[in-house]
Amino acid sequence: MTPTYDSRDGSPLSPTSAWFGDSPLQPITSPDIVVKMYKPQSLLDKAKINQG
């Protein structure tokens, strides 16, 4: 496994913070967007998404 380092001070990250910590690469999403992403979709919603 490749060690991952903190971009601020160069110290190695613990496995927990590497997996679950705040990452500058991941955008911060609002709760509304997260709910929309994981909400079960109706057939109408799926049709809107997949229309050509």
C-alpha positions as a printed Julia matrix, in Angstrom:
52×3 Matrix{Float64}:
   0.0    0.0     0.0
   1.3    3.43   -0.9
   1.6    5.77    2.07
  -0.64   8.82    1.88
   0.64  12.11    3.24
  -1.12  15.17    4.58
  -0.82  18.02    2.08
  -0.51  20.62    4.85
   2.36  19.31    6.95
   3.64  16.21    5.11
   2.93  13.78    7.94
   1.56  10.32    7.1
  -2.22  10.01    7.34
  -3.79   7.37    9.5
  -5.87   4.81    7.57
  -9.07   6.16    9.12
  -8.46   9.75    8.07
  -7.31   8.6     4.63
 -10.63   6.82    4.05
 -13.05   9.04    5.94
 -11.27  12.35    6.44
 -11.88  15.61    4.65
 -10.29  15.41    1.24
  -9.52  18.52   -0.8
 -10.2   16.4    -3.9
 -13.81  15.65   -2.94
 -16.28  18.51   -3.3
 -18.45  19.22   -0.28
 -22.02  18.35   -1.2
 -25.1   19.68    0.47
 -27.5   17.25    2.17
 -30.12  17.98   -0.53
 -27.79  16.75   -3.27
 -26.88  13.62   -1.29
 -30.57  12.82   -0.75
 -31.23  13.28   -4.46
 -28.34  10.96   -5.36
 -29.48   8.1    -3.11
 -33.27   8.5    -3.37
 -35.03   5.57   -5.09
 -36.21   6.76   -8.49
 -39.66   6.35   -9.95
 -40.16   5.18  -13.52
 -40.91   8.77  -14.52
 -37.61   9.98  -13.03
 -35.7    7.23  -14.85
 -37.43   8.14  -18.13
 -36.39  11.8   -17.73
 -32.77  10.84  -17.06
 -32.53   8.35  -19.94
 -34.44  10.22  -22.63
 -32.42  10.67  -25.8
